[in-house]
Short mmCIF file of C-alpha atoms in Angstrom, two decimals:
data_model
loop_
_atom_site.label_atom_id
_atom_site.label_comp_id
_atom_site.label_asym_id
_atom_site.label_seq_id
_atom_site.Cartn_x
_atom_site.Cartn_y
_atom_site.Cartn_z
CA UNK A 13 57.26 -96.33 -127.90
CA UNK A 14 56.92 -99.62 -130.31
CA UNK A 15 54.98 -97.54 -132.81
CA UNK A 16 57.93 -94.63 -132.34
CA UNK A 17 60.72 -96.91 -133.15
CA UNK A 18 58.81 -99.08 -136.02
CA UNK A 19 57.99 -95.56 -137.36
CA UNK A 20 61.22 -94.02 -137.35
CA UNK A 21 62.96 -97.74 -138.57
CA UNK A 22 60.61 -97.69 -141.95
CA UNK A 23 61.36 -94.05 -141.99
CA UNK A 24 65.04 -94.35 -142.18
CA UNK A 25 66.28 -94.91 -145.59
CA UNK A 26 70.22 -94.61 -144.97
CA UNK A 27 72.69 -95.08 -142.00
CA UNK A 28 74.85 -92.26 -143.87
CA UNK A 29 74.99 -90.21 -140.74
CA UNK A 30 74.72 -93.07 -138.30
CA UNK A 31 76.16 -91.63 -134.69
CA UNK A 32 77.01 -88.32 -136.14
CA UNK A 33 76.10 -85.46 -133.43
CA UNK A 34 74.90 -83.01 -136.29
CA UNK A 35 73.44 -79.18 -134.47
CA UNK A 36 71.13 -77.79 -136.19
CA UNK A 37 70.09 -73.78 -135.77
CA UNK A 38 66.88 -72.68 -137.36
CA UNK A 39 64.32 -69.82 -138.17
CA UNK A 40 64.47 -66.03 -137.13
CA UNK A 41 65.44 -64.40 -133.52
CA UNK A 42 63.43 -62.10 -131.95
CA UNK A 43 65.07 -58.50 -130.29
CA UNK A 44 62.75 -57.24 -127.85
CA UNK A 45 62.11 -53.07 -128.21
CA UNK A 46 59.61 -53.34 -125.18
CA UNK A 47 57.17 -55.92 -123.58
CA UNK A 48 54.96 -55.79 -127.26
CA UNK A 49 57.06 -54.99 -130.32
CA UNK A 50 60.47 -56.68 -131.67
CA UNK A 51 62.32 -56.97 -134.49
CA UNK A 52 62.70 -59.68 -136.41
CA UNK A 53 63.07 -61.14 -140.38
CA UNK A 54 60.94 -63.05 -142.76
CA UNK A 55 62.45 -66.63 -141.98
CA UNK A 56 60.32 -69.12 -142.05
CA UNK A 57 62.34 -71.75 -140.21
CA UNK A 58 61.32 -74.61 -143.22
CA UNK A 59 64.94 -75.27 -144.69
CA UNK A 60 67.00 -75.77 -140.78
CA UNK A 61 63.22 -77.93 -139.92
CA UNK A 62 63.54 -79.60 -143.27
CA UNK A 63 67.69 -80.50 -142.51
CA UNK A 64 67.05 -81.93 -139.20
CA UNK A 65 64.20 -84.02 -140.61
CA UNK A 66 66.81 -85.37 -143.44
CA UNK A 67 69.69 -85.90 -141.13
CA UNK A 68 67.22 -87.72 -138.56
CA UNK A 69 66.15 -90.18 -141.52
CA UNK A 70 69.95 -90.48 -142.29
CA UNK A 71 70.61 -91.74 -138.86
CA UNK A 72 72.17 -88.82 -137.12
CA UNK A 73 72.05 -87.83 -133.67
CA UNK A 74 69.94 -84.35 -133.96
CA UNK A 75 69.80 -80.92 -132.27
CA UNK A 76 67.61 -78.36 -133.55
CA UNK A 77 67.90 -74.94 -131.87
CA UNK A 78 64.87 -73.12 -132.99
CA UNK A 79 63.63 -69.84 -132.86
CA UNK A 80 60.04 -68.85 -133.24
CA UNK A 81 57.84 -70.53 -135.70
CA UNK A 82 54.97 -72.09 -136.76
CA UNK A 83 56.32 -75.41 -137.89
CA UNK A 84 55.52 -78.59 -135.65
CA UNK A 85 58.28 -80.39 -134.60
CA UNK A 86 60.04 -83.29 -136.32
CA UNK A 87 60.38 -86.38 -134.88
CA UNK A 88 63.83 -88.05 -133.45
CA UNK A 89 65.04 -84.69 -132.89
CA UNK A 90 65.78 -82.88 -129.77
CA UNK A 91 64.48 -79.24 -129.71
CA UNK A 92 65.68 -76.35 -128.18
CA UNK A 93 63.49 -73.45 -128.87
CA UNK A 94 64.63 -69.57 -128.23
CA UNK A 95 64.05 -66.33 -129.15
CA UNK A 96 66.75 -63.99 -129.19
CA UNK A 97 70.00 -64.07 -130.72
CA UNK A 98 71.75 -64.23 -127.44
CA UNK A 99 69.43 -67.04 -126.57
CA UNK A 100 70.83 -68.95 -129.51
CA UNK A 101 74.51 -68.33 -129.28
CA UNK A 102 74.20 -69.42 -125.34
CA UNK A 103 71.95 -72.64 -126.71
CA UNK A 104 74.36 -73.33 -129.42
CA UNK A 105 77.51 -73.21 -127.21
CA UNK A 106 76.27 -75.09 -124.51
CA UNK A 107 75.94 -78.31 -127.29
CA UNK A 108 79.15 -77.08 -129.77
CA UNK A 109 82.09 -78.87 -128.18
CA UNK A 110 80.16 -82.77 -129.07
CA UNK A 111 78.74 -81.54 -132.00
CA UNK A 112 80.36 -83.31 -135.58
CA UNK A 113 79.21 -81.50 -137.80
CA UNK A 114 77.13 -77.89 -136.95
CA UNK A 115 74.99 -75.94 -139.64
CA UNK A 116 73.52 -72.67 -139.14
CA UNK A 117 70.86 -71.95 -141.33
CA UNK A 118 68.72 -69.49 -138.73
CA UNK A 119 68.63 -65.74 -139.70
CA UNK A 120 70.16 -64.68 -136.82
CA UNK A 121 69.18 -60.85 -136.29
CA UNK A 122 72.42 -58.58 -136.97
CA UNK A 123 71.30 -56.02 -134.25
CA UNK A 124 69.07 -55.78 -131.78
CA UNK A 125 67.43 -52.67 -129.83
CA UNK A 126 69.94 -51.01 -127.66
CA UNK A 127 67.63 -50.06 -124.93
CA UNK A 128 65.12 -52.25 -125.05
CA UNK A 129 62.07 -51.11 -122.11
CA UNK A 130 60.54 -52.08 -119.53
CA UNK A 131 56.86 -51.05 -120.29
CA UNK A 132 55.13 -50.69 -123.67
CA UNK A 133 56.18 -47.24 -125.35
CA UNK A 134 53.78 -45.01 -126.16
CA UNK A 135 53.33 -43.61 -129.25
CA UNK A 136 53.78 -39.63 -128.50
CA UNK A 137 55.87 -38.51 -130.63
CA UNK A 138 55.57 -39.00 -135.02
CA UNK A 139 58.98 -39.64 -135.20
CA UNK A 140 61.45 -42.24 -133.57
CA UNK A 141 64.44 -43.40 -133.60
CA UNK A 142 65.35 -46.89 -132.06
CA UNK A 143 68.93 -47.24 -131.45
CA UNK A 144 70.08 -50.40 -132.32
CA UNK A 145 73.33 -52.45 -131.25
CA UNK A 146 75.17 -55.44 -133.15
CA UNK A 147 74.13 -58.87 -131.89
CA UNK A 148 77.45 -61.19 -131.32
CA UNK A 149 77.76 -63.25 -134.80
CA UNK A 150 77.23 -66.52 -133.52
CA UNK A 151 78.78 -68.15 -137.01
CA UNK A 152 82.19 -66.15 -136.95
CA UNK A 153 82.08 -66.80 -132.91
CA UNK A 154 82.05 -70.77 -133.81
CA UNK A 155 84.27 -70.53 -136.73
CA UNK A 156 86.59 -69.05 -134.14
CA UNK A 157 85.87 -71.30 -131.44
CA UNK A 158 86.37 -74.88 -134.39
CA UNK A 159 88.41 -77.62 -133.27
CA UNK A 160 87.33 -80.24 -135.06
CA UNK A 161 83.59 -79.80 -136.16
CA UNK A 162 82.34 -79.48 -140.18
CA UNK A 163 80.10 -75.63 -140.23
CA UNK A 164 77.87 -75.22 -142.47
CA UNK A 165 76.49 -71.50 -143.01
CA UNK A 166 74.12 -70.11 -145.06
CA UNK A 167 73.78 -66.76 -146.81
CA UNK A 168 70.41 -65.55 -148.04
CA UNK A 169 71.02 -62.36 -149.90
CA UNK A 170 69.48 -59.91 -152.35
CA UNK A 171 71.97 -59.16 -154.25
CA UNK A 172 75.93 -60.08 -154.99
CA UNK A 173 75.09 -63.20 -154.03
CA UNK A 174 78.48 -65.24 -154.80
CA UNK A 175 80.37 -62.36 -153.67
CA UNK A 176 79.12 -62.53 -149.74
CA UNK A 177 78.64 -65.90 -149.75
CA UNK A 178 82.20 -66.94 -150.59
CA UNK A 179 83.40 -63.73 -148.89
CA UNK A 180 81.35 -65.27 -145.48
CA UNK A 181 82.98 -68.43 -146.05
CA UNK A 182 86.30 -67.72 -145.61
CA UNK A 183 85.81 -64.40 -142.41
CA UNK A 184 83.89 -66.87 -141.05
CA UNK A 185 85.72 -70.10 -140.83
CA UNK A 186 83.22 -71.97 -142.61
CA UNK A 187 83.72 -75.73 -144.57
CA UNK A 188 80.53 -75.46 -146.71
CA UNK A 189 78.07 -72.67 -147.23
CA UNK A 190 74.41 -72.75 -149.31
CA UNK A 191 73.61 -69.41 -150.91
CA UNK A 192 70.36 -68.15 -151.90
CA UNK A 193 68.99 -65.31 -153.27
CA UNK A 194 65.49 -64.41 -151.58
CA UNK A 195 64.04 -62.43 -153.95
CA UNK A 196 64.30 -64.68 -156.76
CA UNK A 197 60.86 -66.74 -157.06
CA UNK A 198 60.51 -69.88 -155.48
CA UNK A 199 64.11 -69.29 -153.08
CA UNK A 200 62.48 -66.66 -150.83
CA UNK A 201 60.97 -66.47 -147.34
CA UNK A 202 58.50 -69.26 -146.38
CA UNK A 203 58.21 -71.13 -149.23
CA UNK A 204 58.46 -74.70 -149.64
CA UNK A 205 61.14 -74.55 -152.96
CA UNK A 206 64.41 -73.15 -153.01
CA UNK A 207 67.13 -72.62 -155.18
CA UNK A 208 70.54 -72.79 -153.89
CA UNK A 209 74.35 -72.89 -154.74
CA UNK A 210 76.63 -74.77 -152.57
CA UNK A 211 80.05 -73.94 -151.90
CA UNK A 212 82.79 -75.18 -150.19
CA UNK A 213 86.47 -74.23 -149.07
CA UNK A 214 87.91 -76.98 -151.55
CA UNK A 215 86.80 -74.17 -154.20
CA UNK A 216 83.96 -76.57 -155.01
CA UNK A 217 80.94 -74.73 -156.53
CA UNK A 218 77.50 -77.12 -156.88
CA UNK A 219 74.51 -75.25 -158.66
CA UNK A 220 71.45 -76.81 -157.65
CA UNK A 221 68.39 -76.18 -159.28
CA UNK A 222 64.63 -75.46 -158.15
CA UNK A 223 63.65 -78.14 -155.35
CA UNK A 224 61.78 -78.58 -151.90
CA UNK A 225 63.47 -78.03 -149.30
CA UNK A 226 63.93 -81.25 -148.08
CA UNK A 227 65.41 -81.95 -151.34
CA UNK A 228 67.69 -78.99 -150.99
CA UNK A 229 68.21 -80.31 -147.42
CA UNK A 230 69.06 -84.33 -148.34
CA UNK A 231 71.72 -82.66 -151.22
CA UNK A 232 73.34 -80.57 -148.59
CA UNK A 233 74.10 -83.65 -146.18
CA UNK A 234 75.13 -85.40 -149.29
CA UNK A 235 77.87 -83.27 -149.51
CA UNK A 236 78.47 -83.08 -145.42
CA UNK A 237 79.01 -86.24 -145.67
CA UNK A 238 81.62 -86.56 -148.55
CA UNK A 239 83.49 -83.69 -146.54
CA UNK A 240 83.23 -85.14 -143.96
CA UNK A 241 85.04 -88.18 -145.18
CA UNK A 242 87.70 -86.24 -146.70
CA UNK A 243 88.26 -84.66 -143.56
CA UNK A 244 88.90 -88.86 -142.31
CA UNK A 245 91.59 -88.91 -145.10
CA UNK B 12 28.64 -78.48 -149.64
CA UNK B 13 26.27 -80.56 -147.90
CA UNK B 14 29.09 -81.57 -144.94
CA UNK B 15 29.03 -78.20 -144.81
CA UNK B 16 25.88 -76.81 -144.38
CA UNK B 17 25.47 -79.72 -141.63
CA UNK B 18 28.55 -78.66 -139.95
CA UNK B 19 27.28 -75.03 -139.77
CA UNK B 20 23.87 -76.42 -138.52
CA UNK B 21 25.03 -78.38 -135.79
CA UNK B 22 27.90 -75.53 -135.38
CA UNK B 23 25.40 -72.47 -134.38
CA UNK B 24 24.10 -72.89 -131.00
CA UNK B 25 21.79 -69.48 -131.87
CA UNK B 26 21.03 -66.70 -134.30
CA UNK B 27 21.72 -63.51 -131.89
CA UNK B 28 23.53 -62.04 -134.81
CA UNK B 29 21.79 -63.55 -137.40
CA UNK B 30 22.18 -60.96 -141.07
CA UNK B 31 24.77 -58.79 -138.67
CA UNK B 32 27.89 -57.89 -140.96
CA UNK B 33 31.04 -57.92 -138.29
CA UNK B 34 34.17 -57.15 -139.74
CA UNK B 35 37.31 -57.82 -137.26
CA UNK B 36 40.61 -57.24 -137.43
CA UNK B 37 43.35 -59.56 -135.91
CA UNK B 38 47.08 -60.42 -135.39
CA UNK B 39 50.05 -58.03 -135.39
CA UNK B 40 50.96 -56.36 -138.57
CA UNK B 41 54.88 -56.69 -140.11
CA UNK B 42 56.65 -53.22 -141.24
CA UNK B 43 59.38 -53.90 -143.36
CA UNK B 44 63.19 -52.69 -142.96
CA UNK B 45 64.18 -54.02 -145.73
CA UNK B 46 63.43 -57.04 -147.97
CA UNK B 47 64.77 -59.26 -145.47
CA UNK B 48 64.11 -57.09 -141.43
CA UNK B 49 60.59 -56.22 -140.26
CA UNK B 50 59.35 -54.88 -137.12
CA UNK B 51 56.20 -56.02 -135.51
CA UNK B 52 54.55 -57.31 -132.11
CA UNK B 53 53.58 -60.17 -130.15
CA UNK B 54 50.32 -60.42 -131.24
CA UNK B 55 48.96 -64.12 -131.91
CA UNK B 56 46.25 -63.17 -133.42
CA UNK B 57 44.33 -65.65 -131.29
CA UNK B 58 41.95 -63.51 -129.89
CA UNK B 59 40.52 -62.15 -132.61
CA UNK B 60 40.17 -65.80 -134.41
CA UNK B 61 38.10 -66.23 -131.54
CA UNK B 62 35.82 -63.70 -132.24
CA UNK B 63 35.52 -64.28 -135.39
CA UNK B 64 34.72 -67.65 -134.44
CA UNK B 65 32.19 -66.95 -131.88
CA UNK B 66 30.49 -64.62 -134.18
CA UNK B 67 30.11 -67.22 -136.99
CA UNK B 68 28.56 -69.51 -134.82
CA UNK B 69 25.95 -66.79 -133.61
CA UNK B 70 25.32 -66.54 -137.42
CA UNK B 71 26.92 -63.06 -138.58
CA UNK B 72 28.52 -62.40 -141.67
CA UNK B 73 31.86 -61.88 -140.60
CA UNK B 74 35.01 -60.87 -142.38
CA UNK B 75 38.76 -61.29 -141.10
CA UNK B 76 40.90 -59.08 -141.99
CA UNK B 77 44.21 -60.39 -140.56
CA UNK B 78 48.09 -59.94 -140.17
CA UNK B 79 50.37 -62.75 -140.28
CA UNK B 80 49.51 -65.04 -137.88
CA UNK B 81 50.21 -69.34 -137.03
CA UNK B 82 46.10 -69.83 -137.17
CA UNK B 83 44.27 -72.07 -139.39
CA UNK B 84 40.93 -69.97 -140.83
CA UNK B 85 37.80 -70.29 -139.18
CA UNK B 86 35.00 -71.88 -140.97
CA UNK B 87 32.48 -69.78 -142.57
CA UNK B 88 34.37 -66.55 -142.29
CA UNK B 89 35.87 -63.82 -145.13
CA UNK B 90 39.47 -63.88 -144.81
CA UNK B 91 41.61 -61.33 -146.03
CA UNK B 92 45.16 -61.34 -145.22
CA UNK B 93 47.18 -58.08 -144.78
CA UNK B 94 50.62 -57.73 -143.72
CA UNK B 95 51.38 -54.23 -142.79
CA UNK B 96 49.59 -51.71 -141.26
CA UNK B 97 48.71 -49.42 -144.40
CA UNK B 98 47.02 -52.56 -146.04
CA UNK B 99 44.97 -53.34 -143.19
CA UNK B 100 43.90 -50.03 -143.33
CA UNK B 101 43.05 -50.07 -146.78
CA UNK B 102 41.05 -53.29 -146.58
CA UNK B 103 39.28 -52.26 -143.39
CA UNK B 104 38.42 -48.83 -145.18
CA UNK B 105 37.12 -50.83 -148.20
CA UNK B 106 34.56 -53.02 -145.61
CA UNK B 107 33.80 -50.37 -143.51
CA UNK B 108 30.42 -48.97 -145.20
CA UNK B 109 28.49 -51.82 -145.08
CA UNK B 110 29.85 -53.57 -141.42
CA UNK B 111 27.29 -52.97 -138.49
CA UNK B 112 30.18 -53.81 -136.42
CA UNK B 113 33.81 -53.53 -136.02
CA UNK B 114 35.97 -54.95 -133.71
CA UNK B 115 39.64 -53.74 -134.09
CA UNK B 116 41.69 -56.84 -131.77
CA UNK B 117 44.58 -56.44 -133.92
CA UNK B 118 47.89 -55.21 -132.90
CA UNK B 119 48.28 -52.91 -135.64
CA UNK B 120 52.24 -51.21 -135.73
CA UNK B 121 52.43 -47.74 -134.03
CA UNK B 122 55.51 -47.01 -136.36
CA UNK B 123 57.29 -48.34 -139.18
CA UNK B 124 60.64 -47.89 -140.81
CA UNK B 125 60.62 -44.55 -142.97
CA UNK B 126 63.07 -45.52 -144.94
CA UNK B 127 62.80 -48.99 -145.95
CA UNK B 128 65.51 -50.18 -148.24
CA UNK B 129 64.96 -52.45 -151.06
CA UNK B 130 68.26 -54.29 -150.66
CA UNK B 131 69.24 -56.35 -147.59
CA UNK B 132 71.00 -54.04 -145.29
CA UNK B 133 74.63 -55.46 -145.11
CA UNK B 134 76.09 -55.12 -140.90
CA UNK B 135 79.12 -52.79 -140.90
CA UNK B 136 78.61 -50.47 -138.51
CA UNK B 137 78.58 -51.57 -135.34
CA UNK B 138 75.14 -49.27 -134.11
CA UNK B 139 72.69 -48.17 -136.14
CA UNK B 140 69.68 -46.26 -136.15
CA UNK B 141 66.14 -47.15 -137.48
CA UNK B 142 64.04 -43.92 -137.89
CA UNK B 143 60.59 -44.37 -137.53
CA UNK B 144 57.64 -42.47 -138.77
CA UNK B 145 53.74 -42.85 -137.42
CA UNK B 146 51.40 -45.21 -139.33
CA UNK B 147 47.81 -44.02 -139.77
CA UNK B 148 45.96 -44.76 -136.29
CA UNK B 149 43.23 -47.23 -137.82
CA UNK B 150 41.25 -47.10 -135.10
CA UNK B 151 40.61 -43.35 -134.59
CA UNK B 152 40.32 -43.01 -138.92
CA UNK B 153 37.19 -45.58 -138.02
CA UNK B 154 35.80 -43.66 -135.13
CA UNK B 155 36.17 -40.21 -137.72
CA UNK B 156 34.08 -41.56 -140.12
CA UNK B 157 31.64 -43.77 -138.21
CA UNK B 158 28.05 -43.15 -139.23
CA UNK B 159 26.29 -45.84 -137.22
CA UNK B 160 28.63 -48.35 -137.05
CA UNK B 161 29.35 -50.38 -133.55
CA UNK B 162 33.07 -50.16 -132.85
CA UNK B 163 34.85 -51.80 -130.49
CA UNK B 164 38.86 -51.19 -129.84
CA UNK B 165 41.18 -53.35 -127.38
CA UNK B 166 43.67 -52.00 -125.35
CA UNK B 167 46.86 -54.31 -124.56
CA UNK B 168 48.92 -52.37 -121.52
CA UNK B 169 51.81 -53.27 -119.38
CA UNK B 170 50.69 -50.37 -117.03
CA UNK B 171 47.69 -47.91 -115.96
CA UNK B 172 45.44 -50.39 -117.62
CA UNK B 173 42.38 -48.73 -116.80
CA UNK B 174 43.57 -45.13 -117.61
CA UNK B 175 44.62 -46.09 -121.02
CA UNK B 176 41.90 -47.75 -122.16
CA UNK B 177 39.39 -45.23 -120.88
CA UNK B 178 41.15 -42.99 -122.70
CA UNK B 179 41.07 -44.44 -125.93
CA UNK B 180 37.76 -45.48 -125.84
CA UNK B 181 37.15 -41.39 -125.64
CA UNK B 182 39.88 -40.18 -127.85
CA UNK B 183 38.65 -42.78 -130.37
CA UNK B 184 35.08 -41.90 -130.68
CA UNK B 185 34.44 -45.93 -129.52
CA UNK B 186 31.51 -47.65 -128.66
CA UNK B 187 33.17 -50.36 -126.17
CA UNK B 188 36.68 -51.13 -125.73
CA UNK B 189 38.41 -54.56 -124.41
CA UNK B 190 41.20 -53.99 -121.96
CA UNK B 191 44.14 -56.36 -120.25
CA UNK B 192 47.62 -56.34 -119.04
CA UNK B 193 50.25 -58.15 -121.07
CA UNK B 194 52.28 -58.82 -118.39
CA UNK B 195 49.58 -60.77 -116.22
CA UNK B 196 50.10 -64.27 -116.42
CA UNK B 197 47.23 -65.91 -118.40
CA UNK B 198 46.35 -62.41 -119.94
CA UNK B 199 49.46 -62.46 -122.01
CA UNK B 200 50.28 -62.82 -125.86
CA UNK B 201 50.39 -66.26 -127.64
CA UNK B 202 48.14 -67.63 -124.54
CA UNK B 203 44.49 -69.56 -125.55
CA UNK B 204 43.36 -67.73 -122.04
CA UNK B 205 42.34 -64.27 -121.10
CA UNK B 206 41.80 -61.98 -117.96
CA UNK B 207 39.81 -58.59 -119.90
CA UNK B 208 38.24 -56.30 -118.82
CA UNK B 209 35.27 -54.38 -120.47
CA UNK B 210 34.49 -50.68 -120.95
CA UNK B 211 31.90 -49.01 -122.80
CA UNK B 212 30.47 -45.77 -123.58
CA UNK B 213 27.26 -45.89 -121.41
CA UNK B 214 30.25 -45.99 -118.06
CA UNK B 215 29.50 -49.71 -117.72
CA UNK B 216 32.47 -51.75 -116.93
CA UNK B 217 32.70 -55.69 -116.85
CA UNK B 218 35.40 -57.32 -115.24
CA UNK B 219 35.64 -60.86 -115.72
CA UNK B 220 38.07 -63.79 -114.94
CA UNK B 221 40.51 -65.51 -116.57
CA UNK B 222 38.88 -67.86 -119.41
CA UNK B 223 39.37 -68.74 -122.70
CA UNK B 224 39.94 -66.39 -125.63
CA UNK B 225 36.76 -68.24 -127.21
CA UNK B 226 34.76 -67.45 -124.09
CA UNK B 227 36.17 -63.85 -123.79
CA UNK B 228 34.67 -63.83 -127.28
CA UNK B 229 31.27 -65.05 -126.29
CA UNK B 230 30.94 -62.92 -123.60
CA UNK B 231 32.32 -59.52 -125.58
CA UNK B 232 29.66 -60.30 -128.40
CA UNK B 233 27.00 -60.62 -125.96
CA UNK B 234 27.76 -57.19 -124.82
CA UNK B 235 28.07 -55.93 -128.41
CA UNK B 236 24.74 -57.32 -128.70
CA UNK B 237 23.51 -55.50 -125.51
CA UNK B 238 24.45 -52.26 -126.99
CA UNK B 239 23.27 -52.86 -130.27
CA UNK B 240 19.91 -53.28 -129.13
CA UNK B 241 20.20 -50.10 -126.36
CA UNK B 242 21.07 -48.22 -130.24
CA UNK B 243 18.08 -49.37 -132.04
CA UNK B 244 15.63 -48.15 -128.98
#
């Protein structure tokens, strides 16, 4: 306990977020097909685990809703870990209405298996079609649901990157969004580094350039917080 | 070096399978959707590490070829990591000549996405349909072209356990084969126990009780053993 709070007092570098209830979501969902096989994408988890590490050390009062991966937890954070998409929106909702300030930076599956089994399937046939259904989007679902809190989205595409991303931030109800575009070296899946663009709904445009992610993360709060205290105004 | 070579010293508790060249396969493989989507399984990949382990320690030369899995690499082991199906195939193919033994523990995909698209699929429909196609069966290829290889197969069920895995240890010209049920708790995916039981070609069957994965191991190469020396007779 006395080693806990001496570590997380030399830790802390900044009050800047000091009582803020900030939600974190983080890494990919899982949609079962049967009892063995899912879908799923190439998130690692490392940029949401790498924000709620920053906004922990910036004093904030942290909840990271996780889905699977291999990342040990941070500390001074509270953890709620999932696995489907419908785990997460449930988890999310459950802590949006005291949240200040929510950023979604899982990769949320899109659809999921539409009849997922019981039993393992077995492999009879060479072809197969799975029959997949949308997933609710839990961003647009909170951008609907706002009153008062500052969301954050991200959008990792491929290609058209500015186009989706500010396209996503106003459908969606967002304040902020970080683009990325995976393929490009250093910004994709599981590493470290990325390289990302932040935008915002004031038309602001911020071109960062390559950086760890808990660089990436610590610029991103940065600007939370200077919306956030526009939003005071 | 030296730290090493002590470690390995004090490591191997025996030299049953001392100058044997193992080659096993482990975790689930990842078939891509797109550069973003991939379909796999449940697989930890912790069984097989154990294995792997295990036969280390009884002093075989053992390479791992391995799907994406959370596990740090066992000491004194090849590693080669894969990620889908056809490039475990390829690297098993490419160690099979000169491996007295193979033990197949990974989850390798059944199917994979026959058209995988090289841009991130963007969600406007609201269902969709993945087709599927077969991958190559790695196992059976391996039983094919055994010459006097030792192979050894798993068999992961939800149902008719026993039926399966008899099965496939025919089907797939095997030597032994390693069966449990997914759904039994302490038998399941992600777990460090097992509850296996163990099939070979001579109509022996072992059952034994819920343990570790590394003792699951011990016990599976001490069968392998058995049978390698009821070959050389």
């Amino acid at each position: 306990k006395i080693v806990s709070l001496l570590k997380r007092y030399f830790l802390k570098t900044d009050d800047l977020l000091k009582n803020m209830n900030i939600l974190i979501t983080a890494g990919p969902t899982r949609e079962k097909v049967d009892p063995v096989r899912y879908f799923s994408n190439y998130s690692s988890g490392k940029m949401g685990y790498a924000i709620a590490e920053e906004a922990a050390k910036l004093g904030a009062n942290v909840t990271l809703v996780t889905g699977p991966t291999a990342i040990s937890h941070p500390d001074f954070v509270e953890i709620i870990e999932v696995e489907s998409a419908e785990e997460m929106l449930q988890a999310v909702l459950r802590k949006y209405d005291q949240a200040d300030v929510v950023i979604k930076s899982a990769a949320v599956a899109d659809y999921r298996p539409k009849y997922p089994l019981d039993k393992k399937m077995k492999k009879e046939t060479e072809q197969l079609e799975v029959k997949m259904e949308k997933t609710t989007d839990i961003l647009k679902t909170l951008g609907e649901l706002k009153n008062d809190q500052l969301l954050v989205g991200f959008a990792a595409e491929t290609n058209e990157v500015e186009n989706y991303a500010l396209g996503k931030l106003k459908k969606k109800n967002l304040d902020m969004i970080v683009a990325n575009n995976v393929l490009t070296e250093g910004a994709g899946f599981g590493t470290d580094t990325n390289i990302v663009t932040i935008y915002d709904k004031y038309n602001e445009k911020i071109e960062l350039p390559l950086m760890t992610k808990n660089e990436v993360a610590s610029k991103l709060l940065l600007h939370v917080n200077k919306l956030l205290r526009e939003k005071r105004k």
